[in-house]
CSV table of C-alpha atoms in Angstrom, one decimal:
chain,number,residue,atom,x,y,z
A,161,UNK,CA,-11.6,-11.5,16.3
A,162,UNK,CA,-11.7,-14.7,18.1
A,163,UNK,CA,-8.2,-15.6,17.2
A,164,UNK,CA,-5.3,-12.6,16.4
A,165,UNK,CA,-4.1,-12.5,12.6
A,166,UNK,CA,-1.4,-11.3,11.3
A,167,UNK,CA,-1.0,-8.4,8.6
A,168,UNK,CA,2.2,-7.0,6.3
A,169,UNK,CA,2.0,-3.6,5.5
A,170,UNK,CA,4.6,-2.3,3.1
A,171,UNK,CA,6.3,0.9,3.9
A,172,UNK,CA,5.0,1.1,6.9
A,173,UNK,CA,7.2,3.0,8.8
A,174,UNK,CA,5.8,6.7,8.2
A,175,UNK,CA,3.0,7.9,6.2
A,176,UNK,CA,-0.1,6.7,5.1
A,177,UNK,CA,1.6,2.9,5.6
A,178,UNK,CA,2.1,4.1,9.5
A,179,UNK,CA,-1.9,5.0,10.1
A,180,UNK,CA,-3.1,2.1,8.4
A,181,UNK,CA,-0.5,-0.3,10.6
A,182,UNK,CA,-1.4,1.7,13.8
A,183,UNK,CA,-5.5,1.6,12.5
A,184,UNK,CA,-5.3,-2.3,11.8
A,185,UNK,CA,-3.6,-2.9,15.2
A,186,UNK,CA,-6.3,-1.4,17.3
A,187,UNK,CA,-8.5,-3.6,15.6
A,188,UNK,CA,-7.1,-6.7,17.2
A,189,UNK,CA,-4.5,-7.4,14.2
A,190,UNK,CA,-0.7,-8.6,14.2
A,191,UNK,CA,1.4,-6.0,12.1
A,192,UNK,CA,4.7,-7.1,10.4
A,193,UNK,CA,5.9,-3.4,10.1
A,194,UNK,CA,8.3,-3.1,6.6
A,195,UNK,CA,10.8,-0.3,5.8
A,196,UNK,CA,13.9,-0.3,3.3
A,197,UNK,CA,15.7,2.4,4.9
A,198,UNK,CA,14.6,3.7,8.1
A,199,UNK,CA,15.2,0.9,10.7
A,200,UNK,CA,14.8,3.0,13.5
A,201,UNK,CA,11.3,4.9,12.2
A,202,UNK,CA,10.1,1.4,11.7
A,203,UNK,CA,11.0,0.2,15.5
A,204,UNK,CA,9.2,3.5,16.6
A,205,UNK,CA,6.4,2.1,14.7
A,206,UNK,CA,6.7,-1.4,16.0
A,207,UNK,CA,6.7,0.0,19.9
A,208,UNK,CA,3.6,2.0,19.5
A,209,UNK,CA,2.2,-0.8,18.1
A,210,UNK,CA,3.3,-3.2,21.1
A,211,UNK,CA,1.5,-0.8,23.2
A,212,UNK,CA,-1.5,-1.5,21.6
A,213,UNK,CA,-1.6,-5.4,23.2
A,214,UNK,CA,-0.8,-6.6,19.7
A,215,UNK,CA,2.5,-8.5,18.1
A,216,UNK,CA,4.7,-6.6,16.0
A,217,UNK,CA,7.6,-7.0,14.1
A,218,UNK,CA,10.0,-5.2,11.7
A,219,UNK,CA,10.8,-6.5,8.3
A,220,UNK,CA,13.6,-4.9,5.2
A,221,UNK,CA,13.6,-5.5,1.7
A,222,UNK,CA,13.6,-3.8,-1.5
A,223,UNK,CA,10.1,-4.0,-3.1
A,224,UNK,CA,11.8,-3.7,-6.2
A,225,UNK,CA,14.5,-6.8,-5.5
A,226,UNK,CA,12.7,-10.1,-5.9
A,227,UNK,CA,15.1,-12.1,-4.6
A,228,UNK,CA,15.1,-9.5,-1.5
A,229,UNK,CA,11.7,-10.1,-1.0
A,230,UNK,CA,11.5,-13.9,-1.8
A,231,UNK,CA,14.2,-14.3,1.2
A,232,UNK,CA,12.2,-12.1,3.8
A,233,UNK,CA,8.7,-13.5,3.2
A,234,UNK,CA,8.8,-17.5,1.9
A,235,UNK,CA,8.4,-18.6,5.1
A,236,UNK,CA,5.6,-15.7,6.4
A,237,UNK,CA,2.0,-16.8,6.2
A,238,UNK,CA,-0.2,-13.9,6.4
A,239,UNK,CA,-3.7,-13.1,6.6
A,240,UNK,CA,-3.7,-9.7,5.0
A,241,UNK,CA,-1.5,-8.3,3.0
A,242,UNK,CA,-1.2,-4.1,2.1
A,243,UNK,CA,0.5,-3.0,-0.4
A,244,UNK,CA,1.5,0.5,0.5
A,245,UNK,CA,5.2,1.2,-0.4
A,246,UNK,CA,6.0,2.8,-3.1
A,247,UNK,CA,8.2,5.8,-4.7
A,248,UNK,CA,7.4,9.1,-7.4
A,249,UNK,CA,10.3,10.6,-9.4
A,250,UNK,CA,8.2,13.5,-10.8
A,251,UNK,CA,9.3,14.9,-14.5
A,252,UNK,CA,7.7,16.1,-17.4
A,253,UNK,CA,8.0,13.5,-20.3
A,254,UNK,CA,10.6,15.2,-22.6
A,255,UNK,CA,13.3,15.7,-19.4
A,256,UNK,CA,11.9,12.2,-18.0
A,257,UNK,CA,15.2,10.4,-17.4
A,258,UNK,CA,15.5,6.4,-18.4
A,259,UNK,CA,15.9,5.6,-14.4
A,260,UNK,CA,13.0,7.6,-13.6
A,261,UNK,CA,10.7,5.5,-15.0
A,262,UNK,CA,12.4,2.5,-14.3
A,263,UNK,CA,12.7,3.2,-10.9
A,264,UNK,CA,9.0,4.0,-10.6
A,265,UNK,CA,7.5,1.0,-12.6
A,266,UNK,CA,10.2,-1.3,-11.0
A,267,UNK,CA,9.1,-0.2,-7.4
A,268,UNK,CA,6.0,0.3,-7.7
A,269,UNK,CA,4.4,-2.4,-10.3
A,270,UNK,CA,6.8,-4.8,-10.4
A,271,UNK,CA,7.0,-4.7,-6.7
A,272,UNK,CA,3.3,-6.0,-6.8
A,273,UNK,CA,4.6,-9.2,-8.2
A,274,UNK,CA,7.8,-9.4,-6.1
A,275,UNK,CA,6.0,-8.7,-2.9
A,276,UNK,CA,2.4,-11.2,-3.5
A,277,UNK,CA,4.3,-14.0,-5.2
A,278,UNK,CA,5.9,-15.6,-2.1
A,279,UNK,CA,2.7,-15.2,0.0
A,280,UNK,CA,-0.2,-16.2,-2.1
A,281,UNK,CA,0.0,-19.6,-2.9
A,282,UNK,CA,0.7,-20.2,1.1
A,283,UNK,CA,-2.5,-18.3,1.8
A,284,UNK,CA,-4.1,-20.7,-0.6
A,285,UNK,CA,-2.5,-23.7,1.0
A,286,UNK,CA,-3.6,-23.1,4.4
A,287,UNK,CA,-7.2,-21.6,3.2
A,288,UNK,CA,-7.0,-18.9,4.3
A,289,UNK,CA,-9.8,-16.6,3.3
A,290,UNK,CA,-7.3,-13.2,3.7
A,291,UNK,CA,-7.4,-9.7,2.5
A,292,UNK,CA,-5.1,-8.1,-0.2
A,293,UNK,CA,-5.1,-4.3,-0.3
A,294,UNK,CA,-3.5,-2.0,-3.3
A,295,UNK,CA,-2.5,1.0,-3.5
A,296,UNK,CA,-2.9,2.8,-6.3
A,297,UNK,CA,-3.6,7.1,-7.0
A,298,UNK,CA,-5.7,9.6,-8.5
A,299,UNK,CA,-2.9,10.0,-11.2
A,300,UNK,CA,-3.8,6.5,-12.2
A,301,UNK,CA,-7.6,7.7,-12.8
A,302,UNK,CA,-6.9,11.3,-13.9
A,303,UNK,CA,-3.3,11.2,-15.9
A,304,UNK,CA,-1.3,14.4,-14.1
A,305,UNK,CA,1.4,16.3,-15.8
A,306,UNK,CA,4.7,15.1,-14.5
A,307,UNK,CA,3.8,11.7,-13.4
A,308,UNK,CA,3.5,9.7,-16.5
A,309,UNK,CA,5.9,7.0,-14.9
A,310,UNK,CA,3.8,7.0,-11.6
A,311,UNK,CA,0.3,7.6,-13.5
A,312,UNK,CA,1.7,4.3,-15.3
A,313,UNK,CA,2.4,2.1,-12.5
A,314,UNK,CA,-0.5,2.9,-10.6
A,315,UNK,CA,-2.8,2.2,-13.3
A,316,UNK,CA,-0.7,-1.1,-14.0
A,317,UNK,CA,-1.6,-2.2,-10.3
A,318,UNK,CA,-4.9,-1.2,-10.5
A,319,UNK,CA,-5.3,-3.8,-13.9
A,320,UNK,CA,-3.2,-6.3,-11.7
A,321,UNK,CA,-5.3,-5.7,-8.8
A,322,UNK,CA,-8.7,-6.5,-10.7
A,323,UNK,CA,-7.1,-9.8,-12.2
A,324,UNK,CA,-5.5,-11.0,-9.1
A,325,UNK,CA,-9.3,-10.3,-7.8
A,326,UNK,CA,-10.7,-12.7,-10.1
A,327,UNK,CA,-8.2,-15.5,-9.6
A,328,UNK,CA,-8.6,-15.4,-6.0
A,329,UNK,CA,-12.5,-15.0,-5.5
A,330,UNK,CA,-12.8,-18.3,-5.7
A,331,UNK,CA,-10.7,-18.8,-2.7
A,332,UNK,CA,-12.5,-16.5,-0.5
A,333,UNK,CA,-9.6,-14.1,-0.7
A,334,UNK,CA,-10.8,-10.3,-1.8
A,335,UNK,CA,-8.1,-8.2,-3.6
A,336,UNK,CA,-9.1,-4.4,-3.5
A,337,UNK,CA,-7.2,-1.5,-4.5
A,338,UNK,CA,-7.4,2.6,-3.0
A,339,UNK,CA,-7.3,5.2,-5.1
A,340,UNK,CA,-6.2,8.3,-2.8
A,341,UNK,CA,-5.9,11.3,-3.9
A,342,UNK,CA,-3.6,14.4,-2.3
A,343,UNK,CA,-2.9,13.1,1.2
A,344,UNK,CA,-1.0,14.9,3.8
A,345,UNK,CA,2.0,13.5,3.8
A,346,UNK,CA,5.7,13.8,3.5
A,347,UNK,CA,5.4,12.9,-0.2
A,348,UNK,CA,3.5,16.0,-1.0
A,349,UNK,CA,6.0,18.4,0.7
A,350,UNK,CA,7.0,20.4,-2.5
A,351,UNK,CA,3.0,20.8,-4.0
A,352,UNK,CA,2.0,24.2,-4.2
A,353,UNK,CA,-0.1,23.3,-1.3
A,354,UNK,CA,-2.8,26.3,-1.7
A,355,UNK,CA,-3.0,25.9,-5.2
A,356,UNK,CA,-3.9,22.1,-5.0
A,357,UNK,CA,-7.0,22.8,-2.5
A,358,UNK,CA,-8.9,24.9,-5.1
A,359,UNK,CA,-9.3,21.7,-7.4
A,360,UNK,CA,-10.5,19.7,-4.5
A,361,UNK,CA,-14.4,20.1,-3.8
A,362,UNK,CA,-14.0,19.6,-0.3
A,363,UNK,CA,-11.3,22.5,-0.2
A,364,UNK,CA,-8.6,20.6,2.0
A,365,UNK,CA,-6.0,17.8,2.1
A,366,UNK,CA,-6.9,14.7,2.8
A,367,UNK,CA,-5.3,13.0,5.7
A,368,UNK,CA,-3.9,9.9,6.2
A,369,UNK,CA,-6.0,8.4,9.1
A,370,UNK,CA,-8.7,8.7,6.3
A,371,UNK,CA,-6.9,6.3,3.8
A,372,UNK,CA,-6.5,4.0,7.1
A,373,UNK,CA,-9.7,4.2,8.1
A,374,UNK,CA,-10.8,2.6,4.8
A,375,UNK,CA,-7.9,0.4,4.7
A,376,UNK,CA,-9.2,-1.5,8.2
A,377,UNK,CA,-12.9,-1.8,7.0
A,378,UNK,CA,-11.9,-3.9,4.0
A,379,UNK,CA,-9.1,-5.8,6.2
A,380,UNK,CA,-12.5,-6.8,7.9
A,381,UNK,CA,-14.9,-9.7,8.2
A,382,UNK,CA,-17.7,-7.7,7.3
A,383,UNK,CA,-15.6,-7.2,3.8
A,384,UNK,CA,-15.9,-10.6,2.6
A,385,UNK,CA,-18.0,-9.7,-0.5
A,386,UNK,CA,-16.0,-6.7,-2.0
A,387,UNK,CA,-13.8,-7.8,-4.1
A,388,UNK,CA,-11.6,-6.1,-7.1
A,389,UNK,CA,-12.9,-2.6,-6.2
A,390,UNK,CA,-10.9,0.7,-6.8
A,391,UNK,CA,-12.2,2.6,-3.8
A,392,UNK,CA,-11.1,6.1,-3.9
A,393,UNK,CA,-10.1,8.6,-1.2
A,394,UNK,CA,-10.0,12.3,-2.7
A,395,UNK,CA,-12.7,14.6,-1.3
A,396,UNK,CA,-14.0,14.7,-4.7
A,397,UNK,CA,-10.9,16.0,-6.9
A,398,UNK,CA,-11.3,14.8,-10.5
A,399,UNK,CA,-15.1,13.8,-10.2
């Protein structure tokens, strides 16, 4: 890039959020690194980042508080924005609590709204012909037994994710969505692990320098033309 640009990953401090803040910092970007609780895993993040020869910065807020959010981004102008953070308060239906879902949608879908709404119109302002990046889940494709609340909210951004596309095309701004499936992360520590690889065709976890690695192409110039795409990252599970 002839000029550096800056990026806002959510949840960035650990994770899939981590590798794709690390991935689009070797490619020459700015990274506001975001966390809600973890100051100190965020600053880790922010230092190997520096190391890089890029900017970086931490940032907190609730997803879920929009007045949180409106506070820690109106005055942020960004060139690409990833949506990464997000929660899963597993339960089959009939023991599914009233908080559980509303944690879940709240976070996850509403934070969609709470998190774009104080940066788009800027990015349309200074014509900006940016990047917007979603994610969504396998459960949102497939439906999975004990995630109806997080099936929900990722299918609700993957709809938001494909309007938002079409208001914005016209702006040069793409909005795309990935779909990944089981990642190896923290968030799958209580899967029956070996059980989970025999419904994936490729027979392994995926990892999450592979959701990253996707994540950076369509950050990219040479991305300009996708647009409202669900992309996902599963190694075939649910085909």
């Amino acid at each position: 890039m002839s000029e550096r640009k800056k990026v806002l990953v959510t949840g960035s401090s650990r994770g899939i959020g981590k590798e794709i803040a690390l991935s689009l910092a070797k490619s020459g970007f700015d990274i506001d690194v975001h966390y809600a609780h973890n100051q100190e895993k965020a600053q880790e993040v922010a230092d190997e980042i520096k190391k890089l020869g890029v900017n970086a910065e931490i940032l907190k807020f609730d997803i879920k508080n929009r007045e949180e959010c409106a506070k820690a981004l109106s005055d942020k102008l960004y060139y690409g924005v990833v949506l990464n953070a997000g929660i899963a308060r597993d339960n089959v239906f009939p023991l599914l609590e009233g908080d559980e879902w509303d944690d879940v949608i709240q976070t996850n879908l509403s934070g969609f709204y709470n998190v774009l709404k104080p940066l788009v119109m800027p990015m349309i302002s200074n014509r900006i012909k940016g990047r917007i990046i979603t994610m969504s889940s396998v459960s949102a494709l497939s439906g999975n037994r004990g995630q109806i609340n997080y099936s929900a909210s990722k299918a609700g951004i993957i709809g938001a994710t494909r309007s938002l596309a079409l208001e914005l095309a016209k702006r040069g701004i793409t909005v795309n969505c990935i779909a990944p499936g089981v990642i190896e992360t923290d968030m799958i520590k209580d899967v029956p692990i070996d059980e989970v690889k025999k419904l994936i065709p490729m027979k392994r976890l995926g990892q999450a320098k592979e959701v990253a690695s996707l994540a950076n192409y369509l950050m990219s110039e040479g991305a300009a033309y996708i647009t409202g795409q669900v992309i996902s990252v599963n190694g075939g599970l649910y085909l």
